XYZ file of C-alpha atoms in Angstrom:
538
model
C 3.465 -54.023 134.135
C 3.531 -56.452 130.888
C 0.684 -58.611 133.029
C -1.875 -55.575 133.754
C -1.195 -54.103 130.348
C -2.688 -57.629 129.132
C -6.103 -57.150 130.111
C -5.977 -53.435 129.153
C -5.475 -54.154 125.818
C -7.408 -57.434 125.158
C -10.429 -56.265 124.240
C -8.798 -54.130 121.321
C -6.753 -56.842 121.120
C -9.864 -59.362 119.737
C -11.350 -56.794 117.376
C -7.864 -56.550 115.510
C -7.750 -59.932 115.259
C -11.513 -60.398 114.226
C -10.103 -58.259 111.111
C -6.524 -59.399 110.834
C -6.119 -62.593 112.964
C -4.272 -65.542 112.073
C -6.159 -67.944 109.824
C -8.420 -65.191 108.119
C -10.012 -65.453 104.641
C -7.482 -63.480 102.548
C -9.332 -63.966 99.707
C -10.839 -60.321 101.255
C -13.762 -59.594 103.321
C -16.043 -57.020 104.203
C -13.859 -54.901 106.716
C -13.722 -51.810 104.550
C -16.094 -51.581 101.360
C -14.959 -49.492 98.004
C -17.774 -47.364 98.728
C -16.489 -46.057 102.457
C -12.979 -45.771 100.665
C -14.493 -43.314 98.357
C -16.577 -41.222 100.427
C -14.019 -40.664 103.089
C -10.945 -39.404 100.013
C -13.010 -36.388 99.536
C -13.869 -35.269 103.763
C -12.183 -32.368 105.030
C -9.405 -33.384 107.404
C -8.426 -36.541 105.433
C -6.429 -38.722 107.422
C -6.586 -41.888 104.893
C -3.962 -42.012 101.788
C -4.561 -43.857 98.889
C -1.583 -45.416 98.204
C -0.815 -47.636 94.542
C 1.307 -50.300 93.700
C 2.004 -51.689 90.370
C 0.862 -55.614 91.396
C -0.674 -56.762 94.844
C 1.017 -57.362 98.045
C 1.432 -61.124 97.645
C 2.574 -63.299 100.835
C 3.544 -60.621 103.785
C 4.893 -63.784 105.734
C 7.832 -61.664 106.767
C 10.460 -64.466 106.881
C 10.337 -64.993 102.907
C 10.908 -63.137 99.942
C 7.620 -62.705 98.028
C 5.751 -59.980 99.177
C 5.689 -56.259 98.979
C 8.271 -54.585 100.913
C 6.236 -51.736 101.865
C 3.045 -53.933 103.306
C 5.835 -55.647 105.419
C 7.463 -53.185 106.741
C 4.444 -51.520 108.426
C 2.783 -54.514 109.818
C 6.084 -55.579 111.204
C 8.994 -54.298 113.595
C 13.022 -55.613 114.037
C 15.003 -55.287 117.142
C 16.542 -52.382 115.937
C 16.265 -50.142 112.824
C 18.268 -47.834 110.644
C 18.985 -44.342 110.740
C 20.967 -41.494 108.686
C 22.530 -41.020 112.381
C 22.817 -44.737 112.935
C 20.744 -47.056 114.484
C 17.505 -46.910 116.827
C 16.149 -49.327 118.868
C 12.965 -50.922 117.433
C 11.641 -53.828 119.194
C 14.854 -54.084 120.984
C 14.945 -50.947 123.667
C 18.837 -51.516 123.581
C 22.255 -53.346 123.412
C 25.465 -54.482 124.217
C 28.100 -56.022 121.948
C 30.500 -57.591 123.885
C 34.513 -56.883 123.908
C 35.607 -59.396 121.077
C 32.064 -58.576 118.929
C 30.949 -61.581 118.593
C 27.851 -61.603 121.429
C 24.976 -58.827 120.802
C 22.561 -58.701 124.010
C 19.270 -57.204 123.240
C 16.962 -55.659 126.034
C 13.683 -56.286 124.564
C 11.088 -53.424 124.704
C 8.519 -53.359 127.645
C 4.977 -53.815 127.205
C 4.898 -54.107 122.821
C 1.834 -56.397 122.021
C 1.366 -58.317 118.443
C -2.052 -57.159 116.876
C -3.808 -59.961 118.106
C -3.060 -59.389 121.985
C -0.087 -61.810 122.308
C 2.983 -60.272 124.212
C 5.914 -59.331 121.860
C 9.068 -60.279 124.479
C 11.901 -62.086 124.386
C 10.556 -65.428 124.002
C 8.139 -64.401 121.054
C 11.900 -62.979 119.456
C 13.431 -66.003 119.707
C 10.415 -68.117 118.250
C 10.773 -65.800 115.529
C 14.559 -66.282 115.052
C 14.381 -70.525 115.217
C 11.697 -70.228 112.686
C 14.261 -68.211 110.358
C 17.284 -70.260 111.611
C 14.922 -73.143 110.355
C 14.933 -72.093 106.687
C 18.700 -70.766 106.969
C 19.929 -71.779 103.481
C 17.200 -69.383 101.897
C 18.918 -66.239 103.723
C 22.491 -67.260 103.567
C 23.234 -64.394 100.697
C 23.151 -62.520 104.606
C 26.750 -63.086 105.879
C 25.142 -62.882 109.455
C 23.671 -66.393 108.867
C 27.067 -67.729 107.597
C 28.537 -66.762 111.277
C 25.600 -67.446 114.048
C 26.609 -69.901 116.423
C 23.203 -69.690 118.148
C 20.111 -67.726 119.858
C 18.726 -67.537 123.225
C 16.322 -65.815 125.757
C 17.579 -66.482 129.110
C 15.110 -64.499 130.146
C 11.919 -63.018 128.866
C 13.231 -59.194 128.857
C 16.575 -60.367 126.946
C 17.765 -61.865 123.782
C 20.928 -62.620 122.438
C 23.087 -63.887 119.475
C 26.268 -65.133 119.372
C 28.560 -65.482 116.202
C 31.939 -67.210 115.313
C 33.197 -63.964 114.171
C 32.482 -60.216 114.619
C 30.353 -58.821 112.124
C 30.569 -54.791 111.525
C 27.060 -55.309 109.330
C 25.398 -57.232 112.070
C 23.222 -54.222 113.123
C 21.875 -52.849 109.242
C 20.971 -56.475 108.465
C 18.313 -56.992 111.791
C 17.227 -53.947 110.715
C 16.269 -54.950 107.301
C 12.534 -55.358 106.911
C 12.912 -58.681 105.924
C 14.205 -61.567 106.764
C 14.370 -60.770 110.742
C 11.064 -58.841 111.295
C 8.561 -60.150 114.298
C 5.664 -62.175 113.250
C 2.722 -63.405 116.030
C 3.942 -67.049 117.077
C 0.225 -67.844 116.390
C 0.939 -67.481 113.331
C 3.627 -70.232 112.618
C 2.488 -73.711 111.431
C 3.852 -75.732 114.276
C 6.555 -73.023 115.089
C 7.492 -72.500 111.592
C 7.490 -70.158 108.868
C 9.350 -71.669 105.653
C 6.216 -73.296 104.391
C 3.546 -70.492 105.148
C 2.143 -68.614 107.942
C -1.592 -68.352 109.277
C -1.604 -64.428 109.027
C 0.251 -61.320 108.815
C 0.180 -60.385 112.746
C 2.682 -57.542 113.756
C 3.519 -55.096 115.979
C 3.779 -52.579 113.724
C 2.097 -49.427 113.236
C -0.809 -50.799 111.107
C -2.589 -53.886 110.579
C -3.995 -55.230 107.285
C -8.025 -55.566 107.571
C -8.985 -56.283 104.065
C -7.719 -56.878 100.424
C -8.970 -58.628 97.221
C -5.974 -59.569 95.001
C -5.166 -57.655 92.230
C -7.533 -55.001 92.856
C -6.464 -53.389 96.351
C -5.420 -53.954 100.008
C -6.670 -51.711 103.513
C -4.289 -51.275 106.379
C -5.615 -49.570 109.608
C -3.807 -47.606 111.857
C -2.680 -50.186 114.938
C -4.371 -48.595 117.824
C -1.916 -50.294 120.221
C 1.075 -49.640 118.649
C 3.789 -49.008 121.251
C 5.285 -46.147 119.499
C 4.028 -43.284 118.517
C 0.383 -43.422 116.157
C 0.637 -42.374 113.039
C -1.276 -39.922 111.446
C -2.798 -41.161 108.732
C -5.657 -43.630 109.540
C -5.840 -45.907 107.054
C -4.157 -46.983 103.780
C -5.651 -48.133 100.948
C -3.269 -49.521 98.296
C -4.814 -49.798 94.718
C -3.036 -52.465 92.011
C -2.539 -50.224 88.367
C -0.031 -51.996 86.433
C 0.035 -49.505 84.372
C 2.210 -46.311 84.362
C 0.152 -43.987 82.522
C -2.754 -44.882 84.262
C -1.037 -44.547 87.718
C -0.518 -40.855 86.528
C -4.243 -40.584 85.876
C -5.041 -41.642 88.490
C -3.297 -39.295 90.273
C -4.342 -36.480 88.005
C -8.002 -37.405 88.762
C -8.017 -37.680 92.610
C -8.140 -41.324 92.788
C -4.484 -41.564 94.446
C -2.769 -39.567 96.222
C 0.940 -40.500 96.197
C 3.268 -42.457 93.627
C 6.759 -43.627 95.156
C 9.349 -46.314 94.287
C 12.023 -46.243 91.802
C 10.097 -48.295 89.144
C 6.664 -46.675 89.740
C 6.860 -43.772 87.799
C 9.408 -42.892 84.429
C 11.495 -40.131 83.937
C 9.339 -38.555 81.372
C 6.295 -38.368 84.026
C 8.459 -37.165 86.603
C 9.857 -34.410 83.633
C 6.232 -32.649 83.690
C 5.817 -32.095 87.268
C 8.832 -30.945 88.191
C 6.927 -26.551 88.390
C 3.655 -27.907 89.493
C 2.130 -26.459 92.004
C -0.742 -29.644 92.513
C 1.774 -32.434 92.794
C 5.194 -32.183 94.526
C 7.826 -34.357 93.078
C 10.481 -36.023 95.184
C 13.482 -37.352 94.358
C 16.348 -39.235 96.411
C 20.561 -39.463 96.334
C 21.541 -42.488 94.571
C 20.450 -45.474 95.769
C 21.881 -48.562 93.867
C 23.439 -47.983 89.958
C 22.509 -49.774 86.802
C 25.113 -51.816 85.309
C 26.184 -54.567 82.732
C 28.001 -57.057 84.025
C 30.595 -58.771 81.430
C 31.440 -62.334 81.775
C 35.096 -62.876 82.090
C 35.047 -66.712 81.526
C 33.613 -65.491 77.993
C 36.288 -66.137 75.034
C 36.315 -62.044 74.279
C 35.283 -60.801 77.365
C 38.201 -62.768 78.929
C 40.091 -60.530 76.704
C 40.556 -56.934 79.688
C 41.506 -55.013 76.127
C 37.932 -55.578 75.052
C 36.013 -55.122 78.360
C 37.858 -51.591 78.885
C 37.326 -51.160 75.183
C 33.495 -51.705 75.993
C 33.060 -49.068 78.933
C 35.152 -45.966 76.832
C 32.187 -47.195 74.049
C 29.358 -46.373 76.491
C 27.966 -42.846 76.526
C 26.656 -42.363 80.001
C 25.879 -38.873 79.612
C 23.841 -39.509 76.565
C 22.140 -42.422 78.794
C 21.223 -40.209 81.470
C 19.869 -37.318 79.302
C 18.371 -39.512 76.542
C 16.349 -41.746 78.722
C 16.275 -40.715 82.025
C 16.196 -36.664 81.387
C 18.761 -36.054 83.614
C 16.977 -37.380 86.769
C 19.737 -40.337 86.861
C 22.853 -39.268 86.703
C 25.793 -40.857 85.048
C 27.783 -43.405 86.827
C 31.269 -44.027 86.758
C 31.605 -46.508 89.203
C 30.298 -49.510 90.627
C 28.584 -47.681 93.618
C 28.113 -44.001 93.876
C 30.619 -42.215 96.359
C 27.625 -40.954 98.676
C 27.787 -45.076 99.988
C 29.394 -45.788 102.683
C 33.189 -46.559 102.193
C 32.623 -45.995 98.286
C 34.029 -42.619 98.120
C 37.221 -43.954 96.721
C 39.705 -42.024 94.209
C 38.997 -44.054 91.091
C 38.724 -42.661 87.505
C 36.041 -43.105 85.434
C 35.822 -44.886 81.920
C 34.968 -41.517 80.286
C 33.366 -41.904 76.678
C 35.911 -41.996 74.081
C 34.901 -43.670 70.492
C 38.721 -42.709 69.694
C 40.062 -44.426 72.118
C 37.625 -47.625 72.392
C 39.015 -47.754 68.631
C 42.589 -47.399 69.630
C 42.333 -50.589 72.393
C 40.770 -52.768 70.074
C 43.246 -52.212 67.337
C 46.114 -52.596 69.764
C 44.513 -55.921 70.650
C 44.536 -57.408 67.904
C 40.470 -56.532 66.780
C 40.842 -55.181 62.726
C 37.770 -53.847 61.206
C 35.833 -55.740 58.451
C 34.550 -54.617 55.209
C 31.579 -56.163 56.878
C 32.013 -53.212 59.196
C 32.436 -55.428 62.111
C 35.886 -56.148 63.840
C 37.631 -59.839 63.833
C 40.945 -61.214 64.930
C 41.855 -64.735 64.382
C 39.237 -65.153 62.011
C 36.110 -64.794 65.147
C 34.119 -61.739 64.485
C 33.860 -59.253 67.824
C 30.296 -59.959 68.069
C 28.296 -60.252 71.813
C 25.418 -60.818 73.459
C 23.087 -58.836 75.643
C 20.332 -60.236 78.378
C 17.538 -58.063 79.538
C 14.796 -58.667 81.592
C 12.247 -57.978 79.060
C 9.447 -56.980 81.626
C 11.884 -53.719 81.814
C 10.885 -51.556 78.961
C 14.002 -49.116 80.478
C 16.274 -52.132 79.993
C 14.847 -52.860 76.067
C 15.465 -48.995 75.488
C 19.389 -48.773 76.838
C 20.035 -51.822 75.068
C 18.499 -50.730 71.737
C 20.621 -47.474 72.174
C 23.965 -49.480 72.980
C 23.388 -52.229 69.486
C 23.422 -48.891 67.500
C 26.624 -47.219 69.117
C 28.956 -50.011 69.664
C 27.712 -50.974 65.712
C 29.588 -47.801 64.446
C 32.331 -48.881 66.538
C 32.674 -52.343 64.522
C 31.126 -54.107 67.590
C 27.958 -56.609 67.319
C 25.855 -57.140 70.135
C 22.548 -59.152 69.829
C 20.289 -58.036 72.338
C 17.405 -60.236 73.324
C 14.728 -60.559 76.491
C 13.680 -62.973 78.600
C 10.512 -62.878 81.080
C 12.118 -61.903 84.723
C 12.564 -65.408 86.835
C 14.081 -66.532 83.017
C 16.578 -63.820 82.928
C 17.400 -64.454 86.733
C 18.310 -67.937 86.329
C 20.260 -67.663 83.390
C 22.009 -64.665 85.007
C 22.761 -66.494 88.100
C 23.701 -69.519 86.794
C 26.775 -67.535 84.373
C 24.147 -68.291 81.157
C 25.308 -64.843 79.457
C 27.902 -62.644 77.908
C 26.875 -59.369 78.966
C 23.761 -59.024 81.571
C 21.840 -56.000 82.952
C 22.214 -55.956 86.700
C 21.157 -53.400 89.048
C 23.421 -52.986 92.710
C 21.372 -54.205 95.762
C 21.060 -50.533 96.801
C 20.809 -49.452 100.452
C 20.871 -51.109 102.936
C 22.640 -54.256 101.289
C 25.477 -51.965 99.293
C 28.073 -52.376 99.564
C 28.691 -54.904 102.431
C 25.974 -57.523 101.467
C 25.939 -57.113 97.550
C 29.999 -57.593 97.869
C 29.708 -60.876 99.910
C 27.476 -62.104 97.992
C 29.872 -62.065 95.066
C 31.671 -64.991 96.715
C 28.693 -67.220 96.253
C 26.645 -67.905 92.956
C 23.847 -65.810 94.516
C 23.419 -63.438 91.646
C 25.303 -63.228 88.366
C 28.594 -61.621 90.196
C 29.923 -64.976 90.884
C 29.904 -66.526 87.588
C 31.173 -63.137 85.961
C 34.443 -63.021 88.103
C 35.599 -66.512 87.197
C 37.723 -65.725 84.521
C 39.595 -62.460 86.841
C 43.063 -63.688 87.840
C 42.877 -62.037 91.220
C 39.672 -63.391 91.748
C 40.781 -64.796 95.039
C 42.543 -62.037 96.335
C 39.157 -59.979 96.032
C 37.154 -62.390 97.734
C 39.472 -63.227 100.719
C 39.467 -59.213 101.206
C 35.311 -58.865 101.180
C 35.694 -61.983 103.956
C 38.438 -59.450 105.971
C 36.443 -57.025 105.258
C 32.951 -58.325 107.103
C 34.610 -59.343 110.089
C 37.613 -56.566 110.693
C 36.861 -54.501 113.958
C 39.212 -51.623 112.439
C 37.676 -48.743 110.936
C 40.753 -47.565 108.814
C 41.900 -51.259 108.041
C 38.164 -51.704 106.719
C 37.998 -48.841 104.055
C 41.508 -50.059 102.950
C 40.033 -53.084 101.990
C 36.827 -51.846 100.524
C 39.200 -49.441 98.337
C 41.112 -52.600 97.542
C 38.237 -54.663 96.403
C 36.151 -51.416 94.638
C 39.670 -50.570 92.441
C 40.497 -54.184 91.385
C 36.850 -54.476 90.076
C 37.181 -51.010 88.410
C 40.512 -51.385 87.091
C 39.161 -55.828 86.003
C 36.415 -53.352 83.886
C 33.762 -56.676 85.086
C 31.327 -53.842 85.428
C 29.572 -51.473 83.454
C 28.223 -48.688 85.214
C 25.408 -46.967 83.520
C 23.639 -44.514 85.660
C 22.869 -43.870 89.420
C 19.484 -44.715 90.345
C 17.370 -42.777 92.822
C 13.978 -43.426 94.794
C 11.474 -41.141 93.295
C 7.893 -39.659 94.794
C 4.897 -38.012 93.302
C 2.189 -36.997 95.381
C -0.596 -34.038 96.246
C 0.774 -31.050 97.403
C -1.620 -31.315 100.445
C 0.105 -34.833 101.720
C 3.318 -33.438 104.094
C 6.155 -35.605 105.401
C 6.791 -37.667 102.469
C 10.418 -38.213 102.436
C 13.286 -41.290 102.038
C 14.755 -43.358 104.263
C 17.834 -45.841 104.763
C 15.931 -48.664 102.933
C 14.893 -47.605 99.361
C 12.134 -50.305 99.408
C 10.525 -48.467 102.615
C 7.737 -46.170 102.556
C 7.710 -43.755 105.492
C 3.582 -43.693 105.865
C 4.317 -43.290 109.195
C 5.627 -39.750 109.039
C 2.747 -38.642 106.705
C -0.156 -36.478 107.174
C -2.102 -33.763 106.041
């Protein structure tokens, strides 16, 4: 059948790739001119949706970590793919684990071509999979890479991977839209992918057939996509940087949907909430800003001070303050509506009393400088933000002036993002924002990667004495096969971290939409960096 379905589809086959092929000029051609955009947003029975990001969609090569989640994950498929019910077969039709869950056996889809005409079977996967195996130190924060053994295709309908241990995350992590998504082997520089690709050739339900950067990008519905077409033709994804002029946008006609976490504030969001032009949309929790205290720190070694820190913070006044209410408080690390985080822990609750009462039973006497001391060193800290957050600027602001009155000093200063990540990562602060990975890492990937200097987890944690107890549990945890002997270690390593104070937890983020009341099926999915254009329509 995969032979006859060749010719079928070839001729289709060549005109996607005349647009979208391997080795095209993305600097941005002629595919689809501004002009054909604009007269087509205003026909009757619109079926193209002007999308807009805050910057452009940067290198889609699928196997890397620079471009925009949302471009990736419709140009490209995984074997399988995530569910609220579980997971689906994508690419892969189904499975088998074996016995001791260590061997997954995929039955790869029948008859699923890339975009340029080349057949998407087993062989294709595994291509794919050396050329990710190749670069496997850039993906090792994925525990799955820690245990493969190896990959095969023994034959073209089947693929399988082996690991040294079972792995009860195995299955979210292929379906993450990057780093194990399908890219057209003619893609690969001499079947490779860590230094570049040719093109951005899928199987997925659209192709990209035009962008100039910075300004905007076109994806076309995939006429031989294997599953089912999507409504919504094309999608044309303007760059506004801006906030406020993402809203005028939308207010004008010129877009029709706004959705991500970061694309639109809480005081935008505020004023739609009764409108009857633009719906608003709003997720569950999907990852929680924190401030992560280092613990190798000469005070914040000091667990008085840390707990003395999280009674200081006023969530509450956090949450209505800045984010009007649209981000609830948190009081733990990861909200309870994540799996295995619905553990009975309580909450630092806001008490300026008793902050006071810790510190003076530690040692920490006020100054007629208004600041506390013991020993003769002043209780005074230090706060990294990324300063391209003007969210992060504000909490911190807020925070300097309340833990001030509480004879605490905190400098606060910003540093431009890949700044603030290094010195986060490499243990170069006292107290750091941090946001959790969110879904799908949390909490199984975000916790292993704790054990590692990944992020700024690792350096943190140094200075807990049971440092080693909680990361030989995450390890037991990843590879246990038990259900109930899995949350009893996830409660184990969520209550030493909450009762170690390492963490700050601010407020629960969510995903958030705004769009025309005439687009339907918007909605949010397992990933929070996915954008379901699939389901959409008018």
């Amino acid at each position: 059948m995969k032979k006859k379905m060749i010719a079928a589809l070839l001729g289709s086959a060549l005109m996607l790739t005349a647009l979208s092929g391997c080795g095209q000029n993305t600097d941005g051609g002629n595919a689809v001119q501004k002009n054909e955009i604009t007269a087509e947003a205003g026909n009757t029975g619109k079926d193209e949706l002007v999308f807009v990001n805050y910057r452009d969609i940067r290198d889609l090569n699928p196997h890397l970590y620079a471009g925009e989640m949302y471009a990736q994950s419709i140009l490209y498929d995984t074997l399988v793919s995530s569910a609220e019910d579980g997971y689906k077969g994508c690419l892969a039709e189904d499975w088998t684990i074996s016995e001791d869950g260590r061997t997954y056996t995929f039955n790869i889809r029948d008859g699923v071509y890339f975009s340029d005409g080349t057949l998407c079977d087993a062989n294709a996967v595994l291509a794919n999979f050396n050329a990710i195996i190749e670069n496997k130190e850039r993906h090792t924060w994925l525990e799955m890479m820690n245990l493969l053994v190896g990959v095969s295709a023994p034959d073209s309908d089947t693929f399988v991977i082996e690991l040294s241990e079972p792995y009860y995350p195995m299955l979210t992590e292929l379906g993450c839209i990057r780093p194990f998504a399908m890219i057209s082997p003619n893609c690969m520089k001499n079947g490779s992918t860590k230094d570049g690709v040719e093109g951005y050739i899928g199987t997925g339900p659209y192709v990209l057939t035009d962008f100039v950067t910075d300004e905007y990008a076109v994806f076309e519905r995939n006429e031989n996509y294997w599953g089912e077409k999507p409504k919504i033709r094309r999608i044309t994804v303007k760059v506004i940087p801006d906030n406020q002029t993402r809203i005028m946008a939308l207010e004008s006609g010129e877009i029709d949907l706004i959705f991500g976490k970061n694309m639109i504030d809480a005081d935008a969001i505020s004023q739609y909430l009764n409108s009857d032009k633009f719906t608003v949309g709003l997720s569950d929790p999907t990852s929680t800003r924190h401030i992560v205290l280092n613990t190798t720190h000469e005070i914040l070694g000091d667990l008085a001070v840390r707990q003395a820190l999280q009674y200081a913070t006023n969530r509450q006044a956090i949450s209505d303050g800045i984010f009007y209410g649209l981000e609830q408080p948190a009081g733990t690390l990861y909200a309870s509506t994540i799996p295995y985080c619905d553990v009975d822990l309580e909450p630092y609750s806001y008490d300026s009393e008793k902050t006071g009462h810790i510190l003076d039973e530690a040692g920490w006497v006020m100054g007629s400088d208004g600041i506390r001391a013991k020993d003769g060193k002043k209780l005074e800290l230090d706060l990294l933000y990324n300063s391209d957050s003007v969210t992060e600027k504000t909490i911190s602001e807020y925070l300097q002036s309340e833990y001030q009155k509480l004879g605490i000093s905190m400098n606060i200063h910003g540093e431009e993002e890949q700044s603030y990540r290094d010195n986060m990562k490499a243990g170069n602060f006292d107290m750091v924002f941090n946001i959790c990975w969110g879904m799908p890492y949390d909490p199984q990937s975000s916790l292993a990667a704790m054990r590692a200097p990944v992020y700024g987890d690792f350096a943190a944690q140094q200075g807990l004495e049971d440092k080693d107890q909680i990361d030989r549990a995450i390890t037991d945890i990843l590879t246990s096969t038990d259900e109930t002997r899995r949350q009893e270690l996830y409660s184990f390593v969520l209550t030493r971290l909450h009762e170690d104070a390492v963490y700050i937890p601010l407020t629960y983020e969510c995903n958030k939409a705004l769009y025309t009341s005439d687009l339907h099926g918007v909605h949010f999915g397992t990933d929070q960096y996915d954008v379901p254009f699939a389901d959409m329509y008018y």
